[in-house]
Structures are given as C-alpha cells and as structure tokens.
Coordinates of C-alpha atoms in Angstrom, one line a residue:
Chain A
X132 CA 77.7 130.1 130.7
X133 CA 75.0 130.8 127.9
X134 CA 75.1 133.7 126.4
X135 CA 73.3 135.9 123.6
X136 CA 72.3 133.7 120.7
X137 CA 71.5 130.2 122.4
X138 CA 69.9 131.8 125.2
X139 CA 67.7 134.3 123.7
X140 CA 64.4 134.9 124.8
X141 CA 62.9 136.7 121.5
X142 CA 63.8 133.7 119.4
X143 CA 62.1 131.5 122.0
X144 CA 59.3 133.6 121.9
X145 CA 59.0 134.0 118.3
X146 CA 59.3 130.4 117.9
X147 CA 56.5 129.6 120.2
X148 CA 54.4 132.3 118.7
X149 CA 55.0 130.6 115.6
X150 CA 54.0 126.9 116.9
X151 CA 50.8 128.3 118.1
X152 CA 49.7 130.0 114.9
X153 CA 50.6 126.9 113.2
X154 CA 48.0 125.2 115.6
X155 CA 45.7 127.9 114.9
X156 CA 46.0 127.1 111.4
X157 CA 44.9 123.5 111.8
X158 CA 42.0 124.7 114.2
X159 CA 40.9 127.1 111.3
X160 CA 41.2 124.0 108.8
X161 CA 39.4 121.5 111.1
X162 CA 36.4 124.5 111.2
X163 CA 36.4 124.9 107.5
X164 CA 36.4 121.2 106.4
X165 CA 33.4 120.7 108.7
X166 CA 31.5 123.6 107.5
X167 CA 28.8 121.4 106.5
X168 CA 28.8 118.4 108.9
X169 CA 25.7 118.6 111.0
X170 CA 25.9 119.4 114.9
X171 CA 29.8 120.4 114.5
X172 CA 30.7 122.9 117.2
X173 CA 33.9 125.3 116.0
X174 CA 37.0 125.5 117.8
X175 CA 39.3 128.3 118.2
X176 CA 42.8 129.4 119.9
X177 CA 42.5 132.3 122.2
X178 CA 45.2 134.2 122.1
X179 CA 44.3 137.2 123.6
X180 CA 43.8 135.4 127.1
X181 CA 47.5 134.3 126.9
X182 CA 48.8 138.0 126.5
X183 CA 46.6 138.9 129.1
X184 CA 47.7 136.3 131.6
X185 CA 51.2 137.5 130.8
X186 CA 50.5 141.2 131.4
X187 CA 48.4 140.2 134.7
X188 CA 51.4 139.2 136.7
X189 CA 50.3 135.5 137.3
X190 CA 52.3 132.6 137.7
X191 CA 55.9 131.8 138.7
X192 CA 57.5 134.8 136.5
X193 CA 55.0 136.9 138.3
X194 CA 56.2 140.8 137.7
X195 CA 58.9 140.1 135.4
X196 CA 57.1 141.4 132.3
X197 CA 56.0 144.4 134.0
X198 CA 59.3 145.4 135.1
X199 CA 60.7 144.1 131.8
X200 CA 58.5 146.9 130.1
X201 CA 59.8 149.2 132.5
X202 CA 63.0 148.8 131.5
X203 CA 64.6 147.5 134.4
X204 CA 64.9 143.7 133.7
X205 CA 65.6 141.5 130.5
X206 CA 62.1 140.3 129.6
X207 CA 61.7 136.7 130.4
X208 CA 59.6 134.6 128.6
X209 CA 57.3 132.0 129.6
X210 CA 56.3 129.7 127.0
X211 CA 52.6 129.3 126.8
X212 CA 50.2 126.4 125.7
X213 CA 47.8 127.1 122.9
X214 CA 44.6 126.6 124.6
X215 CA 41.7 125.4 122.4
X216 CA 38.2 126.2 123.4
X217 CA 34.6 125.8 121.7
X218 CA 33.3 128.9 120.2
X219 CA 30.3 129.8 121.8
X220 CA 29.2 132.9 120.8
X221 CA 28.3 132.5 117.2
X222 CA 25.1 131.7 116.0
X223 CA 24.1 128.0 115.6
X224 CA 22.5 126.7 112.1
X225 CA 19.3 124.7 111.8
X226 CA 21.6 121.3 111.8
X227 CA 23.5 122.1 114.9
X228 CA 26.5 123.6 113.0
X229 CA 28.1 126.9 114.2
X230 CA 31.0 127.4 111.7
X231 CA 31.1 131.1 110.4
X232 CA 32.6 131.0 107.1
X233 CA 33.6 134.8 107.5
X234 CA 35.0 134.3 110.9
X235 CA 37.2 131.7 109.9
X236 CA 38.2 133.5 106.7
X237 CA 39.5 136.5 108.6
X238 CA 41.1 134.1 111.4
X239 CA 42.8 132.4 108.1
X240 CA 44.2 135.8 107.0
X241 CA 45.3 136.8 110.6
X242 CA 47.1 134.0 111.1
X243 CA 48.9 133.7 107.9
X244 CA 49.9 137.4 108.3
X245 CA 51.1 137.0 111.9
X246 CA 53.1 134.0 110.5
X247 CA 54.6 135.9 107.5
X248 CA 55.4 138.9 110.3
X249 CA 57.1 136.3 112.6
X250 CA 59.3 134.5 109.6
X251 CA 60.5 138.2 108.5
X252 CA 61.3 139.2 112.1
X253 CA 63.4 136.2 112.4
X254 CA 65.0 136.2 109.4
X255 CA 66.2 139.8 110.2
X256 CA 67.4 138.6 113.7
X257 CA 69.3 135.8 111.9
X258 CA 70.7 138.4 109.3
X259 CA 71.7 140.5 112.3
X260 CA 74.0 137.5 113.9
X261 CA 75.1 136.9 110.3
X262 CA 76.7 140.2 109.8
X263 CA 78.2 140.3 113.3
X264 CA 80.0 136.9 112.2
X265 CA 80.9 138.8 109.1
X266 CA 82.3 141.9 111.2
X267 CA 79.7 144.0 109.6
X268 CA 80.2 143.1 105.8
X269 CA 77.6 142.2 104.2
X270 CA 77.5 138.3 103.3
Chain B
X279 CA 52.1 117.6 113.5
X280 CA 52.3 121.0 111.8
X281 CA 51.3 122.6 109.1
X282 CA 51.0 119.3 107.1
X283 CA 48.0 118.2 109.6
X284 CA 46.6 121.6 108.6
X285 CA 46.7 120.5 105.0
X286 CA 45.5 116.9 105.2
X287 CA 42.5 118.3 107.2
X288 CA 41.6 120.6 104.2
X289 CA 42.1 117.7 102.0
X290 CA 39.4 115.9 103.7
X291 CA 37.2 118.8 103.4
X292 CA 38.1 119.0 99.6
X293 CA 37.1 115.1 99.0
X294 CA 33.9 115.3 101.0
X295 CA 32.7 118.4 99.1
X296 CA 33.9 116.9 95.7
X297 CA 31.7 113.8 96.7
X298 CA 28.9 116.0 97.5
X299 CA 29.1 117.8 94.1
X300 CA 28.8 114.2 92.6
X301 CA 25.8 113.1 94.1
X302 CA 24.5 116.8 93.4
X303 CA 25.2 116.4 89.6
X304 CA 24.0 112.7 89.7
X305 CA 20.3 114.4 91.4
X306 CA 20.5 117.3 88.7
X307 CA 20.7 114.9 85.8
X308 CA 18.1 112.3 86.8
X309 CA 15.8 115.1 87.4
X310 CA 13.5 114.1 84.5
X311 CA 14.1 110.2 84.8
X312 CA 11.1 108.4 84.4
X313 CA 10.6 104.4 85.0
X314 CA 8.0 102.4 83.8
X315 CA 4.8 102.2 85.6
X316 CA 5.0 100.1 88.9
X317 CA 8.8 100.7 89.4
X318 CA 10.3 103.1 92.0
X319 CA 11.3 106.4 90.2
X320 CA 14.3 107.9 90.8
X321 CA 14.7 109.5 94.2
X322 CA 17.0 112.4 95.1
X323 CA 20.2 111.7 97.2
X324 CA 22.2 113.7 99.7
X325 CA 25.6 113.2 101.7
X326 CA 26.0 112.9 105.8
X327 CA 29.3 114.6 106.5
X328 CA 30.8 113.5 109.8
X329 CA 33.6 114.8 111.9
X330 CA 36.5 112.7 112.2
X331 CA 40.2 112.6 113.6
X332 CA 42.6 113.0 110.5
X333 CA 44.5 109.9 109.1
X334 CA 47.0 109.2 111.9
X335 CA 50.2 109.7 110.8
X336 CA 53.2 108.5 112.9
X337 CA 54.1 112.1 113.9
X338 CA 50.6 112.7 115.3
X339 CA 50.7 109.3 117.2
X340 CA 53.7 111.0 119.1
X341 CA 51.4 114.0 119.7
X342 CA 48.4 114.0 122.0
X343 CA 47.2 117.2 121.4
X344 CA 45.5 116.9 118.0
X345 CA 42.0 116.0 119.3
X346 CA 40.4 119.1 118.6
X347 CA 41.8 119.0 114.8
X348 CA 39.2 116.9 113.0
X349 CA 38.8 116.7 109.6
X350 CA 35.6 115.5 107.8
X351 CA 34.3 112.3 106.6
X352 CA 31.2 110.9 104.6
X353 CA 29.0 109.1 107.0
X354 CA 26.8 108.2 104.2
X355 CA 24.7 109.0 101.2
X356 CA 21.1 109.0 101.9
X357 CA 18.0 108.8 100.1
X358 CA 15.3 111.7 99.9
X359 CA 12.1 109.5 101.2
X360 CA 9.8 112.2 100.2
X361 CA 7.2 111.3 97.5
X362 CA 7.5 111.5 93.6
X363 CA 5.9 114.2 91.5
X364 CA 2.6 112.6 90.2
X365 CA 2.3 114.1 86.5
X366 CA -0.5 113.5 84.1
X367 CA 0.7 112.4 80.8
X368 CA -1.4 110.0 79.4
X369 CA 0.9 109.9 75.8
X370 CA 3.6 109.1 77.9
X371 CA 5.2 105.6 77.5
X372 CA 5.8 105.4 81.1
X373 CA 2.3 106.3 82.2
X374 CA 0.4 104.3 84.5
X375 CA -3.6 103.0 83.7
X376 CA -4.8 106.4 84.6
X377 CA -2.4 108.4 82.9
X378 CA -0.2 109.4 85.4
X379 CA 3.8 109.5 85.3
X380 CA 6.4 109.6 88.6
X381 CA 8.9 112.1 88.1
X382 CA 11.8 112.2 90.8
X383 CA 11.6 114.2 93.7
X384 CA 14.1 116.4 92.5
X385 CA 13.9 120.3 92.6
X386 CA 16.4 121.8 90.2
X387 CA 16.5 125.0 91.9
X388 CA 17.4 123.5 95.3
X389 CA 19.9 121.2 93.6
X390 CA 21.4 124.4 92.4
X391 CA 21.6 126.1 95.8
X392 CA 23.3 123.1 97.0
X393 CA 25.9 123.0 94.5
X394 CA 26.6 126.6 95.0
X395 CA 26.9 125.8 98.7
X396 CA 29.4 122.6 98.1
X397 CA 31.3 125.1 95.7
X398 CA 32.0 127.6 98.2
X399 CA 33.1 125.2 100.9
X400 CA 35.5 123.8 98.6
X401 CA 36.9 127.2 97.6
X402 CA 37.3 128.0 101.6
X403 CA 39.0 124.7 102.2
X404 CA 41.2 125.5 99.0
X405 CA 42.0 128.8 101.0
X406 CA 43.2 126.9 104.0
X407 CA 45.4 124.9 102.1
X408 CA 46.8 127.9 100.3
X409 CA 47.3 129.5 103.6
X410 CA 49.1 126.9 105.1
X411 CA 51.1 126.6 102.0
X412 CA 52.5 130.2 102.2
X413 CA 53.3 129.5 105.9
X414 CA 55.2 126.7 105.1
X415 CA 57.2 128.7 102.5
X416 CA 57.8 131.7 104.7
X417 CA 59.3 129.2 107.4
X418 CA 61.4 128.1 104.7
X419 CA 62.7 131.9 104.1
X420 CA 63.9 132.2 107.4
X421 CA 67.2 131.1 107.0
X422 CA 67.6 132.2 103.4

C-alpha cells in the first residue's frame, strides 16, 4: 500500500507544473532568439486551456475536480501535456515575423515567478515532512 | 532537455546578434571608404537569420517534443545591391575623369538604428538566459 509521501498528488502536480513552466521557458527563449528572423512565427504554451479542461469535467477523471473542490474527495491529479501552439493574434511585421518583445518579456517574468513560487511551495512541503521525521523538533 | 535547452537556444540568439553587430560596425567604419575610379566601392552588408533546431544533445535525441523549440542561425551575409552615392569632388584622388567619386551606399543613421535593434535583441536574449539560470537556482534550493 502506498501512503502519503510517495503517493502525494500535490507533489506530482507541482512537479508537472514545473515541467510545463520549464517547457514554456524554452519556447520563450526560442521566440526571443528568433526575434529578427524573417518569416518566423512565435509559439506559446497554453496554460489556461489546460486548467479549463481540468475544471470542465472531461476525460477519464470526470467530476473528480469538482468533487474535490467541494471537499468530498481527495483531489486526483491528471498530468497534462504542455501544448505548444502558434501565436495568431499578434501583429505580423513586414518581414513576416510576429514576435512581440513585450509579450515575451512578460511571459519570461511570469514563468520565473511561477517557478519560484512552486519551488518555495515544494520546499515547505519537504520541510513539513522533515519536521515530522524529526518529531517536530527543528532540524 | 530542460532549462539547459533554453540556455542553449538563447546562446544561439546571442551569437547571431553579436555577428550582426560586427557586420553593422564594419558598414559604419567603411561609410566613407572610396576606391580608385573604375573599381567597385564598398557596399553595405547585412545578415539574414534563419530559425534552426538547437544543437542536438544526447538528451534531446531521447526526447522528440523539441520540434517547436528553435534557435537561430545565420543563413548568410548579403550585400545590399543599391547604387553607390555619386559625389562631385574633382580634387579627390579617387575621382573619375568627370570629377565624380563613388561613395558606399551606407547610411549612418540606418546603421545606428540597426545597431540599436541588435543591442536590444541581445539584451532580450541575455534576460532569457538569466531567467533560466534563476529557475535552475530555485530548483536547487528545493531540498536545501
């Protein structure tokens, strides 16, 4: 039987989120590197779509998120793939390039912030476990 | 594949922008270079960028999701074919028999604008490297 630590949905969720953030960082770096490349179309990792999917009760775990939010069930986490799509709503420059510097810099900041947040949360999570191991005494 | 891929991709951007800077500077320094009559004067050059997959590492060979991550490479350095500027300077040693000297088709203002664009793009890539570095640092702090 798996208990607690090794079967922790939160750890899994946070790890998966960090993976997606690092994927997003790669895409932003790729867009920035090609900011002067003629004909290059920017890509982005859609986050909100995946969250919406999670809340919309689709897939094999249908309804679990809603039940978890109502406090009736331990949340089940479904690892979601980071979906990369092409940016279509940004203005295209004369050379066919549609990389928007401000937009990319904003995403860069958001990604770094999200990653920092996740690592802080993971850290406190592990501290809690360490605290339990040490019988509540500070390590 | 992870944050190091992001750094590699940004590095290609840094290299490309630095190369572009070199070419722009060479245009600027030769803005007034003339040649003896009958010879081709200096013509301004520019780099053409092309999106390319980043350097394939062993780790990236194992992953196949890296297709949308692309670095940049220099497709080539092209010469601007526009006409040189003709100026009437009969006393110039490079003047032709009618007293005209051919000056390069370099417009210093245009070069300066391109120079600024290259600098900004370089900075943006640098920012991306720093962000990736910070993220990696945060990961290391998790178990500290």
